[in-house]
Amino acid sequence: MPLINSVVRWVTTRRSDEIQYYRRYPLEIQNETLFNLIQSAKDTVWGKAHNFESITSLKEFQENNPLQDYNDIKPYVDRLREGERDVLWPGETKWFAKSSGTTSDKSKFIPVTREALENCHLQGPKDVFMQYIHTHPETKLLKGKVLTLGGSHRINNFSNNSYYGDLSAIMLENVPFWSDLFRTPTTEIALIEEFEEKIEKIIETALEENVTGFAGVPSWYLVLLKKVLETTGKKNLLEVWPNLEVFAHGGVNFEPYREQFRNLIPSTQMHYLETYNASEGFFGIQDNEHQNDMLLMLDYGIFYEFIPMSEFGKENPTVLGLEEVELDENYALVISTSAGLWRYIIGDTIKFTCKYPFKIKVTGRTKHFINAFGEEVIIDNAENAMNVACQHTGAIVNEYTAGPIFMGENQRGAHQWIIEFDVPPKDLDHFTSILDNTLKTLNSDYEAKRHKNLTLEMPHVVNAPKGTFYNWMKQRGKIGGQNKIPRLANNRQYLDELMNMLPDKR
């Protein structure tokens, strides 16, 4: 183990120096990435159809490659799944990440090439822990194991025996053999498809391990960790795993869950690191624990473009390069990658908090907002308002979702919030008032629509029993892995499904 520690520390220092290069030459790195991608794919079906051979500038690349969403690339993905080679990227694509996002209930199969796995999806987690080890030289992380709570996959029935499943499961199947030294549970247990069975097996095997870290989606970890305490009868997780020191989390905003984790792990020495990873790629790493933004990762074989949200949805929207972005503006993220995704709109929105180095925050989804009355409430507004309401009332939120109440004969417009509290506020009306007032301060459009209750009246907050959201996600077949609770919607689909599950169907 001392030899392994020495090698790891040498590698982390070297990689940290490489990442420092981002600070000096981000635009050069991105330009090189773009033309490496174009050169690699020039002889593919896509490359030939879009004149990759003759492209010499970003402008030419944009002119020859229209913006894409999943419906646009689906015919190419279908060809890949049938075993055709050299379609979007050179060679054969064997792995497909089954999208568990909330944009659509239909399954999406995102191609995951060997290059994307090695240079992006697997490099990201390495960089997270390398960065942590580099900034915490006293760490004992490597003396224990990181508990990972991934998804599952199965072989599909196409002729080339390609595989599909949660990205986390694909990664587990492709990590180096030596990673078992630092990870629990075994791959066999981690890939159990039934989430509740997987949790039971993890608890059976991991309680005796020296678990020093976690990596995964916070919402599903809460389910696991509360079950650990229920099984062991312990008061907190430090009584189970006393050497816990880091949780690398991603997939959802951590703020609604932060207080619950503080209660579960009552230690000032516990570190929380945010990551931005998706089926389409690994994009960001929190490189400073004292700032809640993330370094945009520039050398993972991903070229980035950005659509201002004021332009999003237009027939020919303005699309910006990295050098053109402004701070604190909302952008839809567009990527071109070594997985063969070309100018692909992934559905996330981000804003820049810093340039040189370029740092970002995830603000929401392009299709997850409430704008039924012109109020344009986005997830970033909702998360911040919820956080303020909790701080002022002592409440702790487990899960929530919100959407519109449409105007009727005897009903003004309003927003309905279904909230499952871990610790409910003593006065729900006071909580609602703070939520409402904070949204007004964060969003002038919402404030205007709330003026004198003319368009929108006070939010309707429903206090849902514990377990409501878990049971709802289970009913939808979206338990575990990278599945996420949809926070906002511009219709009542999610609200009505949840309301029908409540005991009194309020």
Coordinates of C-alpha atoms in Angstrom, one line a residue:
M1 CA 0.0 0.0 0.0
P2 CA 2.8 2.5 0.6
L3 CA 4.0 2.0 -2.9
I4 CA 0.5 2.5 -4.3
N5 CA 0.1 5.7 -2.2
S6 CA 3.4 7.0 -3.6
V7 CA 2.4 6.3 -7.2
V8 CA -1.0 7.8 -6.7
R9 CA 0.4 11.0 -5.2
W10 CA 2.9 11.3 -8.1
V11 CA 0.1 10.9 -10.6
T12 CA -2.1 13.4 -8.8
T13 CA 0.6 16.1 -8.7
R14 CA 1.2 15.6 -12.4
R15 CA -2.5 15.7 -13.3
S16 CA -3.0 18.8 -11.1
D17 CA -0.3 20.6 -13.1
E18 CA -2.1 19.7 -16.3
I19 CA -5.4 21.1 -15.0
Q20 CA -3.6 24.3 -14.1
Y21 CA -3.0 24.6 -17.8
Y22 CA -6.7 25.3 -18.1
R23 CA -6.2 28.6 -16.4
R24 CA -3.7 29.9 -19.0
Y25 CA -4.8 28.4 -22.3
P26 CA -8.6 27.4 -22.2
L27 CA -9.4 28.7 -25.6
E28 CA -6.4 27.0 -27.2
I29 CA -7.4 23.7 -25.5
Q30 CA -10.9 23.9 -26.9
N31 CA -9.8 24.8 -30.4
E32 CA -7.4 21.8 -30.4
T33 CA -10.2 19.6 -29.1
L34 CA -12.6 20.6 -31.8
F35 CA -10.2 19.9 -34.7
N36 CA -9.0 16.6 -33.1
L37 CA -12.7 15.5 -33.1
I38 CA -13.2 16.6 -36.7
Q39 CA -10.1 14.9 -37.9
S40 CA -10.9 11.7 -36.0
A41 CA -14.4 11.5 -37.5
K42 CA -13.9 12.7 -41.0
D43 CA -14.3 9.3 -42.6
T44 CA -17.5 8.4 -40.7
V45 CA -21.0 8.5 -42.1
W46 CA -21.6 11.7 -40.3
G47 CA -18.2 13.2 -41.1
K48 CA -18.6 12.6 -44.9
A49 CA -22.2 14.0 -44.9
H50 CA -21.1 17.1 -43.0
N51 CA -17.9 17.9 -44.9
F52 CA -15.5 17.3 -42.1
E53 CA -12.7 16.9 -44.6
S54 CA -12.9 20.5 -45.7
I55 CA -13.7 22.3 -42.4
T56 CA -11.0 24.8 -41.3
S57 CA -12.8 27.0 -38.8
L58 CA -15.4 27.0 -36.1
K59 CA -17.7 29.0 -38.4
E60 CA -17.5 26.3 -41.1
F61 CA -18.1 23.6 -38.5
Q62 CA -21.3 25.4 -37.3
E63 CA -22.5 26.0 -40.9
N64 CA -22.1 22.4 -41.8
N65 CA -23.5 20.9 -38.6
P66 CA -27.0 22.0 -37.4
L67 CA -27.9 21.8 -33.8
Q68 CA -29.1 18.4 -32.7
D69 CA -31.4 16.9 -30.2
Y70 CA -32.0 13.2 -29.5
N71 CA -34.7 12.9 -32.2
D72 CA -32.3 14.1 -34.7
I73 CA -29.6 11.6 -33.9
K74 CA -31.9 8.6 -33.1
P75 CA -31.7 7.1 -36.7
Y76 CA -27.9 7.1 -36.4
V77 CA -28.1 5.5 -32.9
D78 CA -30.4 2.8 -34.2
R79 CA -27.8 2.0 -36.9
L80 CA -25.1 1.8 -34.2
R81 CA -27.2 -0.6 -32.1
E82 CA -27.6 -2.8 -35.1
G83 CA -23.9 -3.2 -35.4
E84 CA -23.0 -0.7 -38.1
R85 CA -19.5 0.7 -37.8
D86 CA -18.1 4.2 -38.5
V87 CA -21.5 6.0 -38.2
L88 CA -21.0 8.8 -35.7
W89 CA -17.5 7.9 -34.6
P90 CA -14.8 5.5 -36.0
G91 CA -15.3 1.8 -35.2
E92 CA -18.0 -0.1 -33.5
T93 CA -20.0 1.3 -30.5
K94 CA -20.8 -1.5 -28.0
W95 CA -22.1 0.5 -25.1
F96 CA -25.2 2.8 -24.8
A97 CA -26.2 4.8 -21.7
K98 CA -29.9 4.5 -21.2
S99 CA -30.9 8.0 -20.3
S100 CA -32.7 8.4 -17.0
G101 CA -33.2 12.1 -17.3
T102 CA -36.6 13.6 -16.7
T103 CA -37.0 15.4 -20.0
S104 CA -39.0 12.5 -21.5
D105 CA -40.5 9.3 -20.3
K106 CA -39.2 7.6 -23.4
S107 CA -35.8 5.9 -23.2
K108 CA -32.8 7.5 -24.9
F109 CA -29.7 5.5 -25.8
I110 CA -26.7 7.7 -25.7
P111 CA -23.6 6.1 -27.5
V112 CA -20.6 5.6 -25.3
T113 CA -17.5 4.9 -27.3
R114 CA -14.2 3.5 -26.0
E115 CA -12.6 6.9 -26.3
A116 CA -15.4 8.6 -24.4
L117 CA -15.2 6.0 -21.7
E118 CA -11.4 6.3 -21.2
N119 CA -10.9 10.0 -21.8
C120 CA -14.1 11.4 -20.3
H121 CA -16.4 9.2 -18.2
L122 CA -13.6 7.3 -16.4
Q123 CA -11.2 10.3 -16.3
G124 CA -13.7 12.5 -14.5
P125 CA -13.9 10.4 -11.3
K126 CA -10.1 9.9 -11.3
D127 CA -9.7 13.7 -11.5
V128 CA -12.2 14.3 -8.6
F129 CA -10.2 12.1 -6.2
M130 CA -6.8 13.1 -7.6
Q131 CA -7.8 16.7 -6.9
Y132 CA -9.0 15.8 -3.4
I133 CA -5.8 13.9 -2.6
H134 CA -3.7 16.8 -4.0
T135 CA -5.4 19.4 -1.8
H136 CA -5.6 17.1 1.3
P137 CA -2.2 15.4 1.5
E138 CA -3.1 14.2 5.0
T139 CA -6.0 12.2 3.7
K140 CA -6.6 8.5 4.7
L141 CA -9.0 8.0 1.8
L142 CA -6.7 5.4 0.2
K143 CA -6.6 3.4 3.4
G144 CA -10.2 2.5 3.0
K145 CA -12.8 2.1 0.2
V146 CA -15.3 4.3 -1.6
L147 CA -18.8 3.0 -1.5
T148 CA -20.5 3.4 -4.9
L149 CA -24.2 3.1 -5.5
G150 CA -24.6 2.7 -9.2
G151 CA -27.3 1.5 -11.6
S152 CA -27.6 -1.7 -13.5
H153 CA -27.6 -2.9 -17.1
R154 CA -28.6 -5.8 -19.3
I155 CA -27.7 -7.0 -22.8
N156 CA -30.2 -5.8 -25.4
N157 CA -31.4 -8.0 -28.2
F158 CA -29.7 -6.4 -31.2
S159 CA -27.5 -8.4 -33.5
N160 CA -24.1 -7.1 -32.3
N161 CA -24.7 -7.9 -28.6
S162 CA -24.4 -4.3 -27.6
Y163 CA -25.0 -3.4 -24.0
Y164 CA -27.2 -0.7 -22.4
G165 CA -28.0 0.6 -19.0
D166 CA -27.2 3.3 -16.5
L167 CA -23.9 5.1 -17.2
S168 CA -22.7 4.2 -13.7
A169 CA -23.1 0.5 -14.5
I170 CA -21.3 0.9 -17.8
M171 CA -18.4 2.5 -16.0
L172 CA -18.3 -0.3 -13.4
E173 CA -18.0 -2.8 -16.2
N174 CA -15.1 -1.0 -17.7
V175 CA -13.0 0.3 -14.8
P176 CA -9.4 -1.1 -14.4
F177 CA -9.2 -4.3 -12.3
W178 CA -7.1 -2.6 -9.6
S179 CA -10.0 -0.2 -8.8
D180 CA -11.5 -3.1 -6.7
L181 CA -8.8 -2.3 -4.2
F182 CA -10.5 1.1 -3.5
R183 CA -14.1 0.3 -4.1
T184 CA -17.1 -1.5 -2.5
P185 CA -19.4 -3.3 -3.1
T186 CA -18.3 -5.9 -5.7
T187 CA -19.3 -5.4 -9.3
E188 CA -21.7 -8.3 -9.0
I189 CA -23.7 -6.6 -6.2
A190 CA -23.4 -3.1 -7.7
L191 CA -25.0 -4.3 -10.9
I192 CA -28.1 -5.9 -9.2
E193 CA -31.0 -4.4 -11.1
E194 CA -33.5 -4.4 -8.3
F195 CA -32.7 -1.4 -6.2
E196 CA -34.0 -2.6 -2.9
E197 CA -32.3 -6.0 -3.2
K198 CA -29.1 -4.1 -4.1
I199 CA -29.3 -2.0 -0.9
E200 CA -29.8 -5.1 1.2
K201 CA -26.7 -6.8 -0.3
I202 CA -24.6 -3.6 0.1
I203 CA -25.5 -3.4 3.7
E204 CA -24.7 -7.1 4.2
T205 CA -21.2 -6.7 2.8
A206 CA -20.1 -3.1 3.4
L207 CA -20.7 -2.8 7.1
E208 CA -17.5 -4.5 7.9
E209 CA -15.5 -2.5 5.4
N210 CA -13.4 0.6 6.2
V211 CA -15.6 3.0 4.1
T212 CA -13.8 6.3 3.7
G213 CA -15.9 7.9 1.0
F214 CA -19.1 7.9 -1.1
A215 CA -19.6 8.7 -4.8
G216 CA -23.0 9.0 -6.4
V217 CA -26.4 10.7 -6.4
P218 CA -27.4 12.2 -3.0
S219 CA -31.1 11.3 -3.1
W220 CA -30.5 7.6 -3.5
Y221 CA -27.7 7.6 -1.0
L222 CA -30.1 9.0 1.6
V223 CA -32.2 5.9 1.1
L224 CA -29.2 3.6 1.6
L225 CA -27.7 5.5 4.6
K226 CA -31.0 5.7 6.5
K227 CA -31.4 2.0 5.9
V228 CA -27.9 1.4 7.3
L229 CA -28.8 3.2 10.5
E230 CA -32.1 1.4 10.8
T231 CA -30.3 -2.0 10.3
T232 CA -27.4 -1.2 12.7
G233 CA -29.3 0.8 15.3
K234 CA -26.5 3.4 15.3
K235 CA -27.2 7.1 15.8
N236 CA -25.1 8.3 12.9
L237 CA -22.8 7.0 10.2
L238 CA -19.6 7.8 12.0
E239 CA -20.5 5.0 14.4
V240 CA -20.6 2.6 11.5
W241 CA -17.8 4.0 9.4
P242 CA -15.6 6.2 11.6
N243 CA -13.1 7.2 8.9
L244 CA -15.6 8.7 6.5
E245 CA -14.2 11.9 5.0
V246 CA -15.5 12.7 1.5
F247 CA -18.7 12.4 -0.6
A248 CA -18.3 13.1 -4.4
H249 CA -21.9 13.8 -5.5
G250 CA -23.6 14.7 -8.7
G251 CA -26.8 14.4 -10.7
V252 CA -28.9 16.8 -8.6
N253 CA -28.4 20.0 -6.7
F254 CA -26.9 19.0 -3.3
E255 CA -28.3 22.0 -1.3
P256 CA -31.7 20.5 -0.5
Y257 CA -29.9 17.4 0.9
R258 CA -27.0 19.1 2.7
E259 CA -28.6 19.4 6.1
Q260 CA -29.7 15.8 6.1
F261 CA -26.1 14.6 5.4
R262 CA -24.8 16.9 8.2
N263 CA -27.2 15.1 10.5
L264 CA -26.2 11.7 9.3
I265 CA -22.5 12.5 9.3
P266 CA -21.9 15.0 12.2
S267 CA -18.3 15.8 11.4
T268 CA -16.6 19.1 10.4
Q269 CA -14.0 16.9 8.7
M270 CA -16.5 15.6 6.2
H271 CA -15.9 17.0 2.7
Y272 CA -18.5 17.3 -0.1
L273 CA -17.4 17.7 -3.7
E274 CA -19.9 18.5 -6.5
T275 CA -19.4 16.9 -9.9
Y276 CA -21.3 17.5 -13.2
N277 CA -21.6 14.3 -15.1
A278 CA -24.3 13.0 -17.4
S279 CA -24.9 10.2 -19.9
E280 CA -23.5 12.4 -22.5
G281 CA -20.2 13.3 -20.7
F282 CA -18.4 14.4 -17.6
F283 CA -18.3 18.2 -17.6
G284 CA -17.3 19.8 -14.3
I285 CA -15.5 19.3 -11.0
Q286 CA -15.7 21.4 -7.8
D287 CA -12.0 22.2 -7.4
N288 CA -12.5 24.5 -4.3
E289 CA -14.6 23.3 -1.4
H290 CA -15.2 26.8 -0.3
Q291 CA -16.9 27.8 -3.5
N292 CA -20.0 26.1 -4.9
D293 CA -19.1 26.3 -8.6
M294 CA -17.2 23.8 -10.8
L295 CA -14.2 23.9 -13.1
L296 CA -15.3 23.3 -16.7
M297 CA -13.2 20.3 -17.8
L298 CA -11.7 21.2 -21.2
D299 CA -9.5 18.2 -22.1
Y300 CA -12.0 15.3 -22.0
G301 CA -12.7 15.2 -25.8
I302 CA -15.6 17.6 -25.5
F303 CA -16.1 20.8 -27.4
Y304 CA -18.5 23.3 -25.8
E305 CA -20.9 25.8 -27.3
F306 CA -23.6 27.9 -25.5
I307 CA -27.0 29.1 -26.5
P308 CA -28.3 32.2 -24.5
M309 CA -31.6 31.2 -23.0
S310 CA -33.1 34.4 -24.5
E311 CA -32.4 32.8 -27.8
F312 CA -33.3 29.2 -27.0
G313 CA -36.2 27.9 -29.1
K314 CA -35.6 30.3 -32.0
E315 CA -35.2 28.8 -35.4
N316 CA -31.7 30.1 -35.8
P317 CA -30.5 30.9 -32.2
T318 CA -27.3 32.7 -31.5
V319 CA -24.6 30.2 -30.4
L320 CA -21.5 31.3 -28.5
G321 CA -18.1 29.9 -28.1
L322 CA -16.3 29.8 -24.8
E323 CA -14.5 33.2 -25.4
E324 CA -17.9 34.9 -25.9
V325 CA -19.8 33.9 -22.8
E326 CA -20.7 36.4 -20.0
L327 CA -20.9 35.8 -16.3
D328 CA -24.2 35.1 -14.6
E329 CA -26.1 34.6 -17.9
N330 CA -28.2 31.4 -18.4
Y331 CA -27.0 29.2 -21.3
A332 CA -28.2 26.0 -22.8
L333 CA -25.2 23.6 -23.1
V334 CA -24.2 22.3 -26.6
I335 CA -21.5 19.6 -26.9
S336 CA -19.6 17.8 -29.6
T337 CA -17.8 14.7 -28.2
S338 CA -15.7 11.6 -28.9
A339 CA -18.9 9.6 -28.4
G340 CA -20.0 11.0 -31.8
L341 CA -22.5 13.6 -30.5
W342 CA -22.2 16.6 -32.8
R343 CA -23.6 20.0 -31.7
Y344 CA -25.9 18.1 -29.4
I345 CA -28.2 20.0 -27.0
I346 CA -28.1 18.0 -23.8
G347 CA -31.0 19.8 -22.1
D348 CA -29.1 21.4 -19.2
T349 CA -28.7 25.1 -18.5
I350 CA -25.6 26.5 -16.9
K351 CA -24.2 29.9 -16.0
F352 CA -20.6 31.0 -15.7
T353 CA -19.3 32.3 -12.4
C354 CA -15.7 32.9 -13.4
K355 CA -13.5 33.2 -16.5
Y356 CA -9.8 32.1 -16.6
P357 CA -10.4 29.6 -15.3
F358 CA -13.9 29.0 -16.6
K359 CA -16.2 27.9 -13.8
I360 CA -19.9 27.1 -14.0
K361 CA -23.0 26.3 -12.0
V362 CA -25.9 24.1 -13.3
T363 CA -29.0 26.2 -13.2
G364 CA -31.6 23.7 -14.4
R365 CA -33.1 22.1 -17.5
T366 CA -34.2 23.7 -20.8
K367 CA -37.6 22.0 -20.4
H368 CA -37.9 22.2 -16.6
F369 CA -39.4 25.5 -15.6
I370 CA -42.7 27.1 -14.8
N371 CA -43.8 29.7 -17.3
A372 CA -47.6 29.2 -17.4
F373 CA -48.2 32.9 -16.8
G374 CA -45.0 34.5 -18.0
E375 CA -43.2 34.2 -14.7
E376 CA -40.2 32.2 -16.1
V377 CA -39.3 30.4 -12.8
I378 CA -36.2 28.2 -13.3
I379 CA -34.8 25.5 -11.1
D380 CA -32.1 27.8 -9.8
N381 CA -34.8 30.1 -8.5
A382 CA -36.6 27.3 -6.8
E383 CA -33.6 25.7 -5.2
N384 CA -32.4 29.1 -3.8
A385 CA -35.9 30.0 -2.5
M386 CA -36.3 26.6 -0.9
N387 CA -32.9 26.9 0.8
V388 CA -33.8 30.4 2.3
A389 CA -37.2 29.1 3.5
C390 CA -35.5 26.2 5.3
Q391 CA -32.8 28.4 6.9
H392 CA -35.5 30.7 8.3
T393 CA -37.8 28.0 9.6
G394 CA -35.5 25.2 10.6
A395 CA -37.2 22.9 8.1
I396 CA -35.3 20.2 6.2
V397 CA -36.7 19.2 2.8
N398 CA -36.4 15.6 1.6
E399 CA -37.9 16.0 -1.9
Y400 CA -40.2 18.4 -3.8
T401 CA -41.7 19.2 -7.1
A402 CA -43.7 22.2 -8.3
G403 CA -45.9 23.3 -11.2
P404 CA -48.9 25.5 -12.2
I405 CA -52.4 25.6 -11.0
F406 CA -54.2 26.9 -14.0
M407 CA -56.9 29.6 -13.9
G408 CA -60.5 28.5 -13.6
E409 CA -63.9 30.0 -13.1
N410 CA -63.2 30.5 -9.4
Q411 CA -59.5 30.0 -9.4
R412 CA -56.6 32.5 -10.0
G413 CA -53.4 31.1 -11.3
A414 CA -50.9 29.8 -8.7
H415 CA -48.0 27.5 -8.2
Q416 CA -48.4 24.3 -6.3
W417 CA -45.5 22.8 -4.4
I418 CA -45.6 19.3 -3.2
I419 CA -43.0 19.0 -0.5
E420 CA -41.9 16.0 1.5
F421 CA -40.1 17.2 4.7
D422 CA -37.6 15.4 6.7
V423 CA -38.2 18.0 9.4
P424 CA -41.4 20.0 8.8
P425 CA -41.6 23.7 9.6
K426 CA -43.6 24.5 12.7
D427 CA -45.7 26.9 10.7
L428 CA -46.3 25.9 7.1
D429 CA -47.9 29.2 6.2
H430 CA -44.7 31.0 7.4
F431 CA -42.6 28.7 5.3
T432 CA -44.8 29.4 2.3
S433 CA -44.6 33.1 2.8
I434 CA -40.7 33.1 2.9
L435 CA -40.6 30.8 -0.2
D436 CA -42.9 33.2 -2.0
N437 CA -41.1 36.4 -1.0
T438 CA -37.7 34.9 -1.8
L439 CA -38.9 34.0 -5.3
K440 CA -40.0 37.6 -5.7
T441 CA -36.5 38.9 -4.9
L442 CA -34.9 36.4 -7.2
N443 CA -37.2 36.7 -10.2
S444 CA -38.7 40.0 -11.3
D445 CA -41.2 38.3 -13.7
Y446 CA -42.5 36.2 -10.8
E447 CA -42.8 39.4 -8.6
A448 CA -44.7 41.2 -11.3
K449 CA -47.2 38.3 -11.7
R450 CA -47.7 38.1 -8.0
H451 CA -48.4 41.9 -7.7
K452 CA -51.6 42.3 -5.7
N453 CA -52.5 38.6 -6.5
L454 CA -53.8 39.7 -9.9
T455 CA -52.2 36.9 -12.0
L456 CA -50.7 34.6 -9.4
E457 CA -51.9 34.1 -5.9
M458 CA -49.9 32.8 -2.9
P459 CA -48.3 29.4 -3.6
H460 CA -50.2 26.3 -2.6
V461 CA -47.9 24.1 -0.5
V462 CA -48.8 20.5 0.1
N463 CA -47.0 18.6 2.9
A464 CA -46.6 15.1 1.6
P465 CA -46.0 12.1 3.9
K466 CA -42.5 10.7 4.1
G467 CA -41.9 8.1 1.5
T468 CA -44.3 9.7 -1.1
F469 CA -41.6 10.6 -3.6
Y470 CA -39.8 7.2 -3.3
N471 CA -43.0 5.3 -3.9
W472 CA -43.9 7.6 -6.8
M473 CA -40.5 7.0 -8.4
K474 CA -40.8 3.3 -7.8
Q475 CA -44.2 3.3 -9.4
R476 CA -42.6 5.0 -12.5
G477 CA -39.8 2.5 -12.6
K478 CA -37.2 5.2 -11.9
I479 CA -35.6 4.0 -8.7
G480 CA -31.8 4.3 -8.2
G481 CA -29.0 5.0 -10.6
Q482 CA -29.1 8.5 -12.2
N483 CA -32.8 8.9 -11.9
K484 CA -33.8 12.3 -10.6
I485 CA -36.9 13.9 -9.1
P486 CA -38.3 16.4 -11.6
R487 CA -38.2 19.7 -9.7
L488 CA -40.3 21.9 -12.0
A489 CA -42.8 21.4 -14.8
N490 CA -44.9 23.7 -16.9
N491 CA -47.8 21.3 -16.8
R492 CA -49.6 19.2 -14.1
Q493 CA -48.5 15.7 -15.1
Y494 CA -46.2 15.1 -12.1
L495 CA -48.4 17.0 -9.6
D496 CA -51.5 15.1 -10.5
E497 CA -49.7 11.7 -10.3
L498 CA -48.4 12.7 -6.8
M499 CA -51.7 14.2 -5.6
N500 CA -53.5 10.9 -6.5
M501 CA -51.0 9.1 -4.2
L502 CA -51.7 11.2 -1.1
P503 CA -54.0 9.6 1.5
D504 CA -56.7 12.3 1.3
K505 CA -56.0 13.1 -2.4
R506 CA -56.0 16.8 -1.5

